[in-house]
Coordinates of N, CA and C and ligand atoms in Angstrom, one line a residue:
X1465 N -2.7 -9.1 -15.5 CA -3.5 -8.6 -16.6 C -3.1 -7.2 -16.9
X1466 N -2.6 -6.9 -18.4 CA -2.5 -5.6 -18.5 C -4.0 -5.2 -19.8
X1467 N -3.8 -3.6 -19.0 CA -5.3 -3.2 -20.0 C -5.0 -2.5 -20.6
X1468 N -3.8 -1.4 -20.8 CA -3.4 -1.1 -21.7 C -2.1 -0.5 -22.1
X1469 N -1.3 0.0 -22.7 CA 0.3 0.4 -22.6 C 0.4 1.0 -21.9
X1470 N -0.9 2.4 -21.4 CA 0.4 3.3 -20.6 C -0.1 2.9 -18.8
X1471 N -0.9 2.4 -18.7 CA -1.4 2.3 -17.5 C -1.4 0.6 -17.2
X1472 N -1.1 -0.1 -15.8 CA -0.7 -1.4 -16.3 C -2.0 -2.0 -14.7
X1473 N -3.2 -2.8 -15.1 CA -4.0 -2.9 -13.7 C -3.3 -4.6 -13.4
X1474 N -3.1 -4.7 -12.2 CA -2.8 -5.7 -11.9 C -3.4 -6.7 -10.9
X1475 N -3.8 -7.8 -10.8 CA -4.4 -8.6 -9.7 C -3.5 -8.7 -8.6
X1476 N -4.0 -8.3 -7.4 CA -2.9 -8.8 -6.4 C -3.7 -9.7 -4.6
X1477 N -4.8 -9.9 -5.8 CA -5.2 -10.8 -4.2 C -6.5 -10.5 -4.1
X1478 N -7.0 -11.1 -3.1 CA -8.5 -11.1 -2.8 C -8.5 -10.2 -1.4
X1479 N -10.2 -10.0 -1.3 CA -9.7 -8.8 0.0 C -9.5 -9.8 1.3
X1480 N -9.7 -10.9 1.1 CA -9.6 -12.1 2.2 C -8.0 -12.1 2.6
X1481 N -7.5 -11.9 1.5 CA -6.3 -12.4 1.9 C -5.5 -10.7 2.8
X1482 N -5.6 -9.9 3.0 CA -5.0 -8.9 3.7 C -5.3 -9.0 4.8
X1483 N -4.4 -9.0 6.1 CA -4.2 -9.3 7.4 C -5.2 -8.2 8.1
X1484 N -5.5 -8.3 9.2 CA -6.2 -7.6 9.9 C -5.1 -6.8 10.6
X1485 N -4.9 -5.3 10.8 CA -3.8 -4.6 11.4 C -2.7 -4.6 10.6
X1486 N -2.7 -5.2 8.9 CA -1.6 -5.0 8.6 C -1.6 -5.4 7.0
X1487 N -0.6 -5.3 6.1 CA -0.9 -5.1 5.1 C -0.6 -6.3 4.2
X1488 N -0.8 -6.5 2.9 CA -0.8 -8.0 2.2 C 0.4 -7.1 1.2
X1489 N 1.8 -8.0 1.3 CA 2.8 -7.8 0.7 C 2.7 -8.6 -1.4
X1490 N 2.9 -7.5 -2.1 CA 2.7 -8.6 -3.4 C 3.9 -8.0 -4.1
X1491 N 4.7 -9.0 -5.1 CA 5.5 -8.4 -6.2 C 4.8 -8.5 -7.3
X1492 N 4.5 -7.0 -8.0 CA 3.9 -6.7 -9.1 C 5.0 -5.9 -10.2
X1493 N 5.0 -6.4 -11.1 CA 5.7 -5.6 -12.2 C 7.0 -5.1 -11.5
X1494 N 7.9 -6.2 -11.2 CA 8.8 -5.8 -10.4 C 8.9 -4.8 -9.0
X1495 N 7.9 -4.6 -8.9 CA 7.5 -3.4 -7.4 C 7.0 -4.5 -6.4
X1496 N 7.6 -4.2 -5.4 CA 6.6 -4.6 -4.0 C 6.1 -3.7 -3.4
X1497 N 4.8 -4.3 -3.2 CA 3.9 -3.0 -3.3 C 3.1 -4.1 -1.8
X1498 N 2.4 -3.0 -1.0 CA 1.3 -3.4 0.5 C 0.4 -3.0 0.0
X1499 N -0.3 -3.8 0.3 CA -1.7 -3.1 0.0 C -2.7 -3.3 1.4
X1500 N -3.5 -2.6 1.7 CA -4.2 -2.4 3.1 C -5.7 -2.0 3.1
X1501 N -6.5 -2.1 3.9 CA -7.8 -2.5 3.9 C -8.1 -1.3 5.0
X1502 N -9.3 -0.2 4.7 CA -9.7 0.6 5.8 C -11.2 0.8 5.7
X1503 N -11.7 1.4 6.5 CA -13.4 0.2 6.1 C -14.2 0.7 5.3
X1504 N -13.2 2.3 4.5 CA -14.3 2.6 3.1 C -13.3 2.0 1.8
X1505 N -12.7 1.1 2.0 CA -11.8 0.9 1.0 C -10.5 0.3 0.9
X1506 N -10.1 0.1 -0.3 CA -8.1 -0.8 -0.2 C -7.3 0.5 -0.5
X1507 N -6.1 0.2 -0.4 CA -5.2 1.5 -0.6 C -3.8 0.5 -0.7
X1508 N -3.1 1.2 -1.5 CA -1.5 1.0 -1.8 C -0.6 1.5 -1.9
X1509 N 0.4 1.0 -1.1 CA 1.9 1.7 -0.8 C 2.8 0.9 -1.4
X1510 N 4.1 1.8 -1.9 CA 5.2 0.9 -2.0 C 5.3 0.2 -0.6
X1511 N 5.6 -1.0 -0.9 CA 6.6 -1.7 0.5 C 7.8 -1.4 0.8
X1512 N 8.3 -0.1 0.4 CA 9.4 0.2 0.4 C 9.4 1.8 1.0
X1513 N 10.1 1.2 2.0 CA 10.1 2.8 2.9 C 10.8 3.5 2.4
X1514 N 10.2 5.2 1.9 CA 11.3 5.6 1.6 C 12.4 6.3 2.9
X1515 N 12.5 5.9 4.1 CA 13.6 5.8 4.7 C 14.7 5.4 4.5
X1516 N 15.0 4.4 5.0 CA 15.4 3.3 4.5 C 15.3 2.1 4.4
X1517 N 13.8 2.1 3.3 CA 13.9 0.9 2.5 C 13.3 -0.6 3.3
X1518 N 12.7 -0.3 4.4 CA 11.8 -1.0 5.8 C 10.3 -1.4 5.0
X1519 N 10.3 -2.8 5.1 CA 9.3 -3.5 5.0 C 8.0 -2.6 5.2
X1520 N 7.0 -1.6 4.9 CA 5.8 -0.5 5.2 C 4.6 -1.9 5.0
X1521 N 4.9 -3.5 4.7 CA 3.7 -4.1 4.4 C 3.6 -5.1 5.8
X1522 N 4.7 -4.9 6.3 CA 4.9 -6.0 8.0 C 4.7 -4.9 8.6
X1523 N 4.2 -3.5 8.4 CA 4.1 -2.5 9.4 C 3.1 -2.8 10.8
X1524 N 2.7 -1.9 12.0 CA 1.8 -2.2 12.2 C 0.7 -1.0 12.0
X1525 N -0.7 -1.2 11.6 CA -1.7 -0.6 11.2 C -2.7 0.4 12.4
X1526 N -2.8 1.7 12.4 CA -3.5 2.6 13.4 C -3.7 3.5 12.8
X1527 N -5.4 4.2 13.5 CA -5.7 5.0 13.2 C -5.5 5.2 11.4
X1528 N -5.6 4.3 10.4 CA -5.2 4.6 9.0 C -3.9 4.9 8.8
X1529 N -2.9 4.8 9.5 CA -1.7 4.8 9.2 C -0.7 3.8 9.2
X1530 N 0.7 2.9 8.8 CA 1.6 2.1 9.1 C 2.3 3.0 9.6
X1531 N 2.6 2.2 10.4 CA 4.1 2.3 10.8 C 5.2 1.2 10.4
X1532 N 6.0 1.6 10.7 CA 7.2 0.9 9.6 C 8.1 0.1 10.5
X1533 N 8.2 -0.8 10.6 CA 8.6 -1.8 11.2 C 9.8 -1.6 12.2
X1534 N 10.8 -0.8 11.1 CA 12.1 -0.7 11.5 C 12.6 0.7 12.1
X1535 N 12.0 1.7 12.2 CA 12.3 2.7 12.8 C 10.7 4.0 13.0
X1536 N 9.7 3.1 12.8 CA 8.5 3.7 13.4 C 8.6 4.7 12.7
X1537 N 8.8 5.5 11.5 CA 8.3 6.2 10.7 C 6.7 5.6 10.3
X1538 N 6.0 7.2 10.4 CA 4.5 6.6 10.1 C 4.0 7.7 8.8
X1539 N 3.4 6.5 8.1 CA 2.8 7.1 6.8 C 1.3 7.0 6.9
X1540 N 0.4 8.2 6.1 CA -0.9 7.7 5.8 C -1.1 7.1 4.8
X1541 N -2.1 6.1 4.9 CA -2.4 4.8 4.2 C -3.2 5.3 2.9
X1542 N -3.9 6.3 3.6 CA -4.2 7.0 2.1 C -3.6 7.5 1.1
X1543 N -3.1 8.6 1.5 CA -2.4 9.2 0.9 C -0.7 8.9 0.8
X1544 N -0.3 8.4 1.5 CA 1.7 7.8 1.1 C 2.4 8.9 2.3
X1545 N 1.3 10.1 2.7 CA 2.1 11.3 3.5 C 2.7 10.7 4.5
X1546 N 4.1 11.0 5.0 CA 4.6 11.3 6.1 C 4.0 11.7 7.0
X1547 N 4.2 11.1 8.2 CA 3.9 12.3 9.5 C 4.4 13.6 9.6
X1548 N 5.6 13.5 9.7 CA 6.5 15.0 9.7 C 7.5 15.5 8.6
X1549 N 8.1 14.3 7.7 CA 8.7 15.0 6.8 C 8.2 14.8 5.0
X1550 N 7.6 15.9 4.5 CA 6.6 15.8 3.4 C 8.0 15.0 2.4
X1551 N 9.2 15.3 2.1 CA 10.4 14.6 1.7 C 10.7 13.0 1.7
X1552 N 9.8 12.6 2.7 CA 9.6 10.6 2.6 C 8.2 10.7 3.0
X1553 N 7.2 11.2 1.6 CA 6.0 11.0 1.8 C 6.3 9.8 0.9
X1554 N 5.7 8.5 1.0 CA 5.7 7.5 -0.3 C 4.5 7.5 -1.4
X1555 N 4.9 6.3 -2.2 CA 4.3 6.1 -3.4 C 3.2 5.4 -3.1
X1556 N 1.8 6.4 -3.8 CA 0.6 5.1 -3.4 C 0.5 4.7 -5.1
X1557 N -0.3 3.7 -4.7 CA -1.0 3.3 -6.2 C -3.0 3.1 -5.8
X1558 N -3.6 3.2 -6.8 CA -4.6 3.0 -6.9 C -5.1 1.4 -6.6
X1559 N -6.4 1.6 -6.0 CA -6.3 0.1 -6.1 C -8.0 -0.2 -6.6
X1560 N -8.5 -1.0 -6.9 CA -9.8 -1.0 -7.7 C -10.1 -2.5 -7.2
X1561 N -11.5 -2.5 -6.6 CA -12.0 -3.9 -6.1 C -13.0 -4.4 -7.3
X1562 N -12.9 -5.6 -7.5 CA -13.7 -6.1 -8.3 C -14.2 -7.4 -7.3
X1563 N -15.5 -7.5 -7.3 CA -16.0 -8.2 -6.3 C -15.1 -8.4 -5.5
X1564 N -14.5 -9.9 -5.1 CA -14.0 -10.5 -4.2 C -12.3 -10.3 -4.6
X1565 N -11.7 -9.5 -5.8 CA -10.5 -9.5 -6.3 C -10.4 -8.1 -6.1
X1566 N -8.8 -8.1 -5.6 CA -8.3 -6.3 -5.7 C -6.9 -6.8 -7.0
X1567 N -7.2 -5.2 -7.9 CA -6.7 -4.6 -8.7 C -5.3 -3.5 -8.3
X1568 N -4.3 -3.6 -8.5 CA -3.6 -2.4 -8.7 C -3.3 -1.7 -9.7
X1569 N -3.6 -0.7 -10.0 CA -2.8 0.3 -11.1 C -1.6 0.8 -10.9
X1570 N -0.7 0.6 -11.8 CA 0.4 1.0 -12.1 C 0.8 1.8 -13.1
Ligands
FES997 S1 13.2 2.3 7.2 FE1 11.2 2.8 7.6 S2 11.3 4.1 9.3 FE2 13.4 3.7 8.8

């Protein structure tokens, strides 16, 4: 569903569907994007580590952060930050619940 040119909201699942300890991988408007569940809310990362490029939606989930599958770089789920280097902090996106559907903004 787009709502309008410059901003693009997208359906990417119900909150059922995101794993417990880990994140629900979707391709949206060409992005793969994780989205992740923390108990005041959804939150969205690229799936795309900016390390190099490590699945962040097969991560495993602590304390509100992933870790990245492939070389344990850890990001906050809120905010995309790095642990230690602000230079591979990633990309979040907004995410907006409607009842039982989550929305991404793009
Ligand atoms: S690719 Fe994610 S930590 Fe290396």
């Amino acid at each position: 569903m787009t709502e309008s040119s410059e901003e693009r909201v997208e359906s990417v699942g119900r909150v059922d569907d995101i794993p417990e300890n880990g994140g629900l991988v979707v391709e949206v408007a060409g992005e793969s994007i994780a989205v992740f569940g923390l108990d005041d809310g959804y939150f969205a990362l690229t799936n795309v580590c900016p390390h190099q490029g490590g699945p962040l939606g097969d991560g495993k989930v602590e304390d509100e952060c992933v870790y990245c599958p492939w070389h344990g770089h850890q990001f906050d789920i809120r905010t995309g930050e790095h642990g230690q280097m602000s230079q591979l902090d990633c990309q979040t996106y907004e995410v907006e619940q409607r009842g039982d559907e989550l929305f991404v903004h793009l």
